[in-house]
JSON list of C-alpha atoms in Angstrom, two decimals:
[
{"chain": "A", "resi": 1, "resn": "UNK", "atom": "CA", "xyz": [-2.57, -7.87, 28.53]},
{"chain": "A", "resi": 2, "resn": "UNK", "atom": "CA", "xyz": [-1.97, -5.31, 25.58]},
{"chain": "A", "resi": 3, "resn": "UNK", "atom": "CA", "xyz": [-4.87, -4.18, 23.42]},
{"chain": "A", "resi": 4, "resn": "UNK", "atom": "CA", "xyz": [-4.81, -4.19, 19.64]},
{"chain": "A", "resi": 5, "resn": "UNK", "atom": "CA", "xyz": [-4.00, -1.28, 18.44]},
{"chain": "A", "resi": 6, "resn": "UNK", "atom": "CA", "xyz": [-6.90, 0.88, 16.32]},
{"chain": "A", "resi": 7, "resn": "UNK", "atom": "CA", "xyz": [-6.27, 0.67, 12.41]},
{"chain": "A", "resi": 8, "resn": "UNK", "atom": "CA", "xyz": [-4.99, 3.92, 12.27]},
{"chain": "A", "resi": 9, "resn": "UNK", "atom": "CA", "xyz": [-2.31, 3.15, 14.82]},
{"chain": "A", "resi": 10, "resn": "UNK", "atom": "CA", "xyz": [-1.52, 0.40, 12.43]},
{"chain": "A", "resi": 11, "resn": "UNK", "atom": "CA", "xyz": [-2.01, 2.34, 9.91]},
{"chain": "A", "resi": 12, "resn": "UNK", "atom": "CA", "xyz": [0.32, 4.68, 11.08]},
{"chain": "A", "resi": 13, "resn": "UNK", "atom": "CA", "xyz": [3.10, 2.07, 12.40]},
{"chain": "A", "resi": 14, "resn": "UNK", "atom": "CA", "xyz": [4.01, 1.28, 8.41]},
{"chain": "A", "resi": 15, "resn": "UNK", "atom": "CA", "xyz": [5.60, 5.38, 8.61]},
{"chain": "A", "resi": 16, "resn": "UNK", "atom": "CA", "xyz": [8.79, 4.16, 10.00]},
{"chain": "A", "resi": 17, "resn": "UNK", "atom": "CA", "xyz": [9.57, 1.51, 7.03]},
{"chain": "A", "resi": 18, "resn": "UNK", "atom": "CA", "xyz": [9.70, 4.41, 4.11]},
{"chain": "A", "resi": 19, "resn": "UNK", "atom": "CA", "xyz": [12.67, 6.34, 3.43]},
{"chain": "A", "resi": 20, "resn": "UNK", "atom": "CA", "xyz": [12.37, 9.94, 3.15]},
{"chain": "A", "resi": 21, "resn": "UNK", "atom": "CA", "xyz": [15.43, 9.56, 0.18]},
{"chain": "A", "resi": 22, "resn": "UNK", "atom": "CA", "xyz": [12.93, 8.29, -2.30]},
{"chain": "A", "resi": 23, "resn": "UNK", "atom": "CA", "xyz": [11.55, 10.66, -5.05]},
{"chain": "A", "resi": 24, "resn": "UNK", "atom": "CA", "xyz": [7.91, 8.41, -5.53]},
{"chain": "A", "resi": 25, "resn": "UNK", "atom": "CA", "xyz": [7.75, 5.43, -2.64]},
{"chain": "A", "resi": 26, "resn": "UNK", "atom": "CA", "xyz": [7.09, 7.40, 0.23]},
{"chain": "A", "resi": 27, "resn": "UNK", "atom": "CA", "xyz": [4.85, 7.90, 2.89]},
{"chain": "A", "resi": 28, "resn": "UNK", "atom": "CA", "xyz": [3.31, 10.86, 1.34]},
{"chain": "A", "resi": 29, "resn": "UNK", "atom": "CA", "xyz": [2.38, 8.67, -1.68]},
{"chain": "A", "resi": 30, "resn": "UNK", "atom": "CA", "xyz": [0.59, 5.89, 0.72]},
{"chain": "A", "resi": 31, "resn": "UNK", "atom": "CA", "xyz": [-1.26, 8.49, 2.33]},
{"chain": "A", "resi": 32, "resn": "UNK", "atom": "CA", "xyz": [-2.32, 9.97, -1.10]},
{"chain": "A", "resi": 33, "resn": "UNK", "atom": "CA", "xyz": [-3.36, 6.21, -2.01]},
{"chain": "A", "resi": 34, "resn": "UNK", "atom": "CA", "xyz": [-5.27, 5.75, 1.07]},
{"chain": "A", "resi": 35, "resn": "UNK", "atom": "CA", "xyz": [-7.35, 9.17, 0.05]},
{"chain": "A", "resi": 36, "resn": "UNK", "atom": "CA", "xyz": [-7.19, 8.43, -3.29]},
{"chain": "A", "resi": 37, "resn": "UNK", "atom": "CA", "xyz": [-8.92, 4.50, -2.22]},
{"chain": "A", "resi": 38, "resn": "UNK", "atom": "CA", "xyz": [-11.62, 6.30, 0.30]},
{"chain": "A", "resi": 39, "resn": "UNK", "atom": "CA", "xyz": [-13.13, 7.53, -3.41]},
{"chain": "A", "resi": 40, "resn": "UNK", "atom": "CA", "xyz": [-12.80, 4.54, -5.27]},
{"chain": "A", "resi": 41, "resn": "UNK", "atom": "CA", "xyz": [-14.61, 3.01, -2.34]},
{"chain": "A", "resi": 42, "resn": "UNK", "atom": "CA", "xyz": [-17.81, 5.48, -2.47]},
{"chain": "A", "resi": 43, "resn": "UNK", "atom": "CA", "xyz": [-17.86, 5.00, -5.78]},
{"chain": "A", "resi": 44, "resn": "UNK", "atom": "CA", "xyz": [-18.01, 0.79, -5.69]},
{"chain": "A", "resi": 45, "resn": "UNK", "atom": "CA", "xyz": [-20.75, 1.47, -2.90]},
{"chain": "A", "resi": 46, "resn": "UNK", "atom": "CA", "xyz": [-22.74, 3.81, -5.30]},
{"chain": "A", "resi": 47, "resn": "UNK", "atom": "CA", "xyz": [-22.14, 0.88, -8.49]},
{"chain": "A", "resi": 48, "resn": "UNK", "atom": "CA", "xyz": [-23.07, -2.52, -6.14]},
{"chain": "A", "resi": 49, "resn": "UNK", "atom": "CA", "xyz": [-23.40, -1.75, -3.14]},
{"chain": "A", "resi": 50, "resn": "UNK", "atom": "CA", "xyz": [-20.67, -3.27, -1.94]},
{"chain": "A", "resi": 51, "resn": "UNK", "atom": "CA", "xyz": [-17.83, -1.47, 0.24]},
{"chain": "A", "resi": 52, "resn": "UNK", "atom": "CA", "xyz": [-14.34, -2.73, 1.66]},
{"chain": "A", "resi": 53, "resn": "UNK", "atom": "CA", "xyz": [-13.79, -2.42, 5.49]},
{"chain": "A", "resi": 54, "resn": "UNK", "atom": "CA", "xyz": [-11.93, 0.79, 5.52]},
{"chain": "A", "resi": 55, "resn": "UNK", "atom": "CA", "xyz": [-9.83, -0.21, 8.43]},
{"chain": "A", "resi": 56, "resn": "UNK", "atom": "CA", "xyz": [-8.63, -2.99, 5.93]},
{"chain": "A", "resi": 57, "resn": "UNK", "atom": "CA", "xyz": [-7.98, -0.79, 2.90]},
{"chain": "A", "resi": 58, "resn": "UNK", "atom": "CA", "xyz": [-6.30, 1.82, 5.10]},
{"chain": "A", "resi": 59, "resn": "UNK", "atom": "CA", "xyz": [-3.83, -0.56, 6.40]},
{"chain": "A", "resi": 60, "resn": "UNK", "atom": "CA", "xyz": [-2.81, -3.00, 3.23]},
{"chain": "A", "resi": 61, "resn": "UNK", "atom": "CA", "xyz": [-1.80, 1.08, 1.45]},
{"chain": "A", "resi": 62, "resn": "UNK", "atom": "CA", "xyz": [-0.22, 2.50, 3.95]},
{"chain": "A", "resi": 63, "resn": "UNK", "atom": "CA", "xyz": [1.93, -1.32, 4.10]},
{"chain": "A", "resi": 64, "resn": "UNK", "atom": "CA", "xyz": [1.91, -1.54, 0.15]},
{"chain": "A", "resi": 65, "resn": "UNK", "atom": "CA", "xyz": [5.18, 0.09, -0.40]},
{"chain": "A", "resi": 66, "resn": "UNK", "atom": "CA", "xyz": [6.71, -0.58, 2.80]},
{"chain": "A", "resi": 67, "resn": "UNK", "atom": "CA", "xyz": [10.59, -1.02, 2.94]},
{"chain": "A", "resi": 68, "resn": "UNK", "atom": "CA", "xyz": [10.67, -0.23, -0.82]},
{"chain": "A", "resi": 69, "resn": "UNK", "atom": "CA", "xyz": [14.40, 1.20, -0.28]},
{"chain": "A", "resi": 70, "resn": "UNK", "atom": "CA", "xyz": [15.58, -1.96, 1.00]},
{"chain": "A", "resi": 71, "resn": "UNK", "atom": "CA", "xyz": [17.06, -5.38, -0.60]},
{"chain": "A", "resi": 72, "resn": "UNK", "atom": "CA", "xyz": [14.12, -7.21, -1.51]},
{"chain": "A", "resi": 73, "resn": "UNK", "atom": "CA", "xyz": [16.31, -9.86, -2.73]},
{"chain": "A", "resi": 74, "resn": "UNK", "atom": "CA", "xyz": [19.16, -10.14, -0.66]},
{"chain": "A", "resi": 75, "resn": "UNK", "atom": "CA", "xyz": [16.19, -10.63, 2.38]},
{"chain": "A", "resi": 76, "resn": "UNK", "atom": "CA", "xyz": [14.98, -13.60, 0.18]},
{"chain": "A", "resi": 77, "resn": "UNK", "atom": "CA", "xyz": [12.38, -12.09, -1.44]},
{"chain": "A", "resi": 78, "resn": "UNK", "atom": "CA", "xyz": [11.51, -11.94, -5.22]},
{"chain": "A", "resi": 79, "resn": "UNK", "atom": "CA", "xyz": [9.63, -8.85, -5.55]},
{"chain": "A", "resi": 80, "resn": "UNK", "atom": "CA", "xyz": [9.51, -5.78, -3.23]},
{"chain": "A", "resi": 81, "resn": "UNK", "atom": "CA", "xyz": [5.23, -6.43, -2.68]},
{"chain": "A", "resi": 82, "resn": "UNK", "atom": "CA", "xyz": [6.48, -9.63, -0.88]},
{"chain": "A", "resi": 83, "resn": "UNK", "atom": "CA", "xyz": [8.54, -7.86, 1.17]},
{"chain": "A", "resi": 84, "resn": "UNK", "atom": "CA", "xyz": [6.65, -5.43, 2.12]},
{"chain": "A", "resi": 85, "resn": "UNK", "atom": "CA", "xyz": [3.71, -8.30, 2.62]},
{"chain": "A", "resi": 86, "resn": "UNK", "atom": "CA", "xyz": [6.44, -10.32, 4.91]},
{"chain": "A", "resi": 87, "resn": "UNK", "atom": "CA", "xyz": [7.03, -6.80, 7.33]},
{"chain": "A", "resi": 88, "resn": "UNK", "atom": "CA", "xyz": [3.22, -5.88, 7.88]},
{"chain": "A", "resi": 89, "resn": "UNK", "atom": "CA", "xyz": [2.57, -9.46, 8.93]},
{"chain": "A", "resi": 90, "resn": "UNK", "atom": "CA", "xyz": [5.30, -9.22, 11.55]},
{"chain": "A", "resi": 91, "resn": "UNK", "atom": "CA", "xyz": [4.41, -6.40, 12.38]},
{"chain": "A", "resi": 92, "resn": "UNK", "atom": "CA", "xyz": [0.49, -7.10, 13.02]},
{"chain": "A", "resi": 93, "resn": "UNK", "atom": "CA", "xyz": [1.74, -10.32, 14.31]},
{"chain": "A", "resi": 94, "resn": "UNK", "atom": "CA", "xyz": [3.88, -8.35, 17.01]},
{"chain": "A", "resi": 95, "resn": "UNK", "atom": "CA", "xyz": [0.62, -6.64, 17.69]},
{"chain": "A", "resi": 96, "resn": "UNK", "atom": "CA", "xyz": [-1.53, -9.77, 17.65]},
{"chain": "A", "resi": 97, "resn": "UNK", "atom": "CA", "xyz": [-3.85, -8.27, 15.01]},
{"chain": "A", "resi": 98, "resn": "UNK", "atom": "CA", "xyz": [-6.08, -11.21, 14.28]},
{"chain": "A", "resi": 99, "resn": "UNK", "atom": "CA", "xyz": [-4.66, -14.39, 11.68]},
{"chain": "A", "resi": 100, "resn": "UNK", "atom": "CA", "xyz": [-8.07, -13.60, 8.88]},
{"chain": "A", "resi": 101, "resn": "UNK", "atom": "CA", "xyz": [-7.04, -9.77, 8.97]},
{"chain": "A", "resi": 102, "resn": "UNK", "atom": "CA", "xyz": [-3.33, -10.27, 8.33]},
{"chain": "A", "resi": 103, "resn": "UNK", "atom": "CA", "xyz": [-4.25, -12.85, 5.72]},
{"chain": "A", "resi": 104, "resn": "UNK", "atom": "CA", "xyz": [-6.21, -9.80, 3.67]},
{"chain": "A", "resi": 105, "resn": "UNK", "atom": "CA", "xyz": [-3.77, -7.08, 4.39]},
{"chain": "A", "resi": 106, "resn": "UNK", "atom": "CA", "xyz": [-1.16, -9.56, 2.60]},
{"chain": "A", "resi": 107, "resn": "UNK", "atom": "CA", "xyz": [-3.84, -10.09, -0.13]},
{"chain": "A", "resi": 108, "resn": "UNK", "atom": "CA", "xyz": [-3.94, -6.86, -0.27]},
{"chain": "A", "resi": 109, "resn": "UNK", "atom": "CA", "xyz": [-0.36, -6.13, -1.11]},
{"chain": "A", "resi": 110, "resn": "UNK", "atom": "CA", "xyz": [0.24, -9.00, -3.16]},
{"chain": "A", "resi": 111, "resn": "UNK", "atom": "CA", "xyz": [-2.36, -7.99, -5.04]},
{"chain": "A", "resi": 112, "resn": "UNK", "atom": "CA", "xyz": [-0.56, -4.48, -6.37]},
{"chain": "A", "resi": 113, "resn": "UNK", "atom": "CA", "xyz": [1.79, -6.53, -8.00]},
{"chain": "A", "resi": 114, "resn": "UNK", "atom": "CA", "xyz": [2.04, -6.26, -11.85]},
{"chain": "A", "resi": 115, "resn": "UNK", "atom": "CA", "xyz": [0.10, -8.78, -14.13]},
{"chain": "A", "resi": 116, "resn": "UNK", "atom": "CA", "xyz": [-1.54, -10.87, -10.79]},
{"chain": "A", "resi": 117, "resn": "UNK", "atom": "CA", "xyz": [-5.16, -11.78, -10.76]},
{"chain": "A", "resi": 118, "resn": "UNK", "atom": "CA", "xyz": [-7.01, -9.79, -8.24]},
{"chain": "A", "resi": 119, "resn": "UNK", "atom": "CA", "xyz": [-10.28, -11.76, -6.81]},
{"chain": "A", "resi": 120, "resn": "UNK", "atom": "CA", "xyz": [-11.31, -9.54, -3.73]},
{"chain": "A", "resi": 121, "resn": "UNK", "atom": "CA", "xyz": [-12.67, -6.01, -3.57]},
{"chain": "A", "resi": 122, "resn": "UNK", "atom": "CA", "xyz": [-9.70, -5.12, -0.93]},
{"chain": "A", "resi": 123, "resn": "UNK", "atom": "CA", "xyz": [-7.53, -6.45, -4.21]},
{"chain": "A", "resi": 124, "resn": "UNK", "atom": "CA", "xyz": [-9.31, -4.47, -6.57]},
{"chain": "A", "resi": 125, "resn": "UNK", "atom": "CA", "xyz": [-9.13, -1.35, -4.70]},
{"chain": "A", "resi": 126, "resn": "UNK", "atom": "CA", "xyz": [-5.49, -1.94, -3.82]},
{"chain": "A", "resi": 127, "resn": "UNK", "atom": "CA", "xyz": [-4.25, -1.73, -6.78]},
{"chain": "A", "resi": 128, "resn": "UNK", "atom": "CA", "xyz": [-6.72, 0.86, -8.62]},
{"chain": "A", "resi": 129, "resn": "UNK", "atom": "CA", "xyz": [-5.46, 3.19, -4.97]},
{"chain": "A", "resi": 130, "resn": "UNK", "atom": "CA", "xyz": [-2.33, 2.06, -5.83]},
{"chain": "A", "resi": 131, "resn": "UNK", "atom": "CA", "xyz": [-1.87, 3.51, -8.99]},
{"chain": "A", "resi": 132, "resn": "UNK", "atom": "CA", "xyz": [-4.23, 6.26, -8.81]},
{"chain": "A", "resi": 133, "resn": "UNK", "atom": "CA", "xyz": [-1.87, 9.00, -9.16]},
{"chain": "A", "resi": 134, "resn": "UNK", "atom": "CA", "xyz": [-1.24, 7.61, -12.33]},
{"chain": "A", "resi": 135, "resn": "UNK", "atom": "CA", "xyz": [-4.18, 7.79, -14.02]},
{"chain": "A", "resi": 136, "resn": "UNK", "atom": "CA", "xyz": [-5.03, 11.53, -12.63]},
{"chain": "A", "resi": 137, "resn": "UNK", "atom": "CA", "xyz": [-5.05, 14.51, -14.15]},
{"chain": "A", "resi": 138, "resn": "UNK", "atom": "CA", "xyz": [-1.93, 15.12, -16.54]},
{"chain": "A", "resi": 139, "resn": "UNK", "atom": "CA", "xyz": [-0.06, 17.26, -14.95]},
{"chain": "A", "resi": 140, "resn": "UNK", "atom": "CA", "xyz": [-0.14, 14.88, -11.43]},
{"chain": "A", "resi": 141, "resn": "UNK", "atom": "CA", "xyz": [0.46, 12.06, -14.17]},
{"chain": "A", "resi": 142, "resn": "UNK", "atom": "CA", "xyz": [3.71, 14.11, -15.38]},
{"chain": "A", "resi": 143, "resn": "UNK", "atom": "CA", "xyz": [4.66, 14.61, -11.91]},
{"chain": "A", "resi": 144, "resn": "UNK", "atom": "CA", "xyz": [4.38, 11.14, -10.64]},
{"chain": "A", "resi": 145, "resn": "UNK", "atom": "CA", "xyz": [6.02, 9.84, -13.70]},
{"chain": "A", "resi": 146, "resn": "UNK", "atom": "CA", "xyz": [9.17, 12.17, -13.18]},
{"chain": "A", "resi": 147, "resn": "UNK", "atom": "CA", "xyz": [9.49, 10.80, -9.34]},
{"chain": "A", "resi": 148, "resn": "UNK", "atom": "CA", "xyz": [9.74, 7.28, -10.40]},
{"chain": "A", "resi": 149, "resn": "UNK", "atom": "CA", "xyz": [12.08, 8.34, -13.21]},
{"chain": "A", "resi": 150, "resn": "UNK", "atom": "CA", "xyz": [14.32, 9.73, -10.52]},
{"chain": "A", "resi": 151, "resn": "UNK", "atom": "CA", "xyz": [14.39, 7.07, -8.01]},
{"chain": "A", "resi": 152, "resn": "UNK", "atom": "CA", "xyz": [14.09, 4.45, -10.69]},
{"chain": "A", "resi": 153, "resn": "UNK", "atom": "CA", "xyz": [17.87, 6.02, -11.77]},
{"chain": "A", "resi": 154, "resn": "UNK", "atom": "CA", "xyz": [18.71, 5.96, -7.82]},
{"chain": "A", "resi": 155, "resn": "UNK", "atom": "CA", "xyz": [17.75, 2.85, -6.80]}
]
């Protein structure tokens, strides 16, 4: 019988569906979002006292933007967060990561999705980790703005 593999072997699995021709989706920008969600986490502890399972955060970001390159659509999918929600559930699924944690890791990445409702703290911090780059200092704002300028003009 197989184990389940640690988080950060999960974690780490999602490397292989990002493509090293994009200017802004890449793994380098899920890893920044996973940093960027270990602070946003402190900081909800310090406000309520409540935290998200890291293990969870860790692995719905590093799966957010997963297989952003490909053909959402032409794989039946209507936006590229369902796609990349459909591949870390087969994925965890291949692993036999437990039903209730694939369930939130999908939350998770639905959740980053423009104009949804966000109930959860994993939700929350998904999409403020998400988008954190964003709302950094200017010149990392500039910056991330320019890479989704390019590959928005490439894709």
């Amino acid at each position: 019988m197989s184990m389940i593999p640690t988080v950060f072997e999960m974690r780490d699995a999602a490397k292989d569906f990002y493509s090293t021709d994009l200017d802004y989706h890449t793994w380098d920008q899920a890893r920044d979002a996973v940093r960027d969600a270990e602070a946003l986490n402190t900081r909800l502890q310090r406000r309520t006292g409540r935290i998200v399972g890291e293990g969870a955060l860790m692995v719905t970001l590093a799966w957010g933007n997963a297989g952003f390159h490909e053909d959402h659509v032409g794989r039946g999918f209507e936006t590229k967060e369902q796609y990349s929600a459909y591949l870390s559930r087969v994925y965890l699924e291949s692993v036999r990561a437990p039903e209730e944690f694939i369930v939130r890791i999908e939350a998770g990445i639905l959740a980053t999705q423009h104009g949804v409702e966000r109930s959860t703290d994993l939700e929350l911090l998904a999409h403020r980790a998400g988008i954190s780059d964003i709302g950094d200092t200017f010149q990392r704002f500039v910056m991330c703005n320019l890479k989704l300028r390019r590959e928005h003009e490439t894709l």
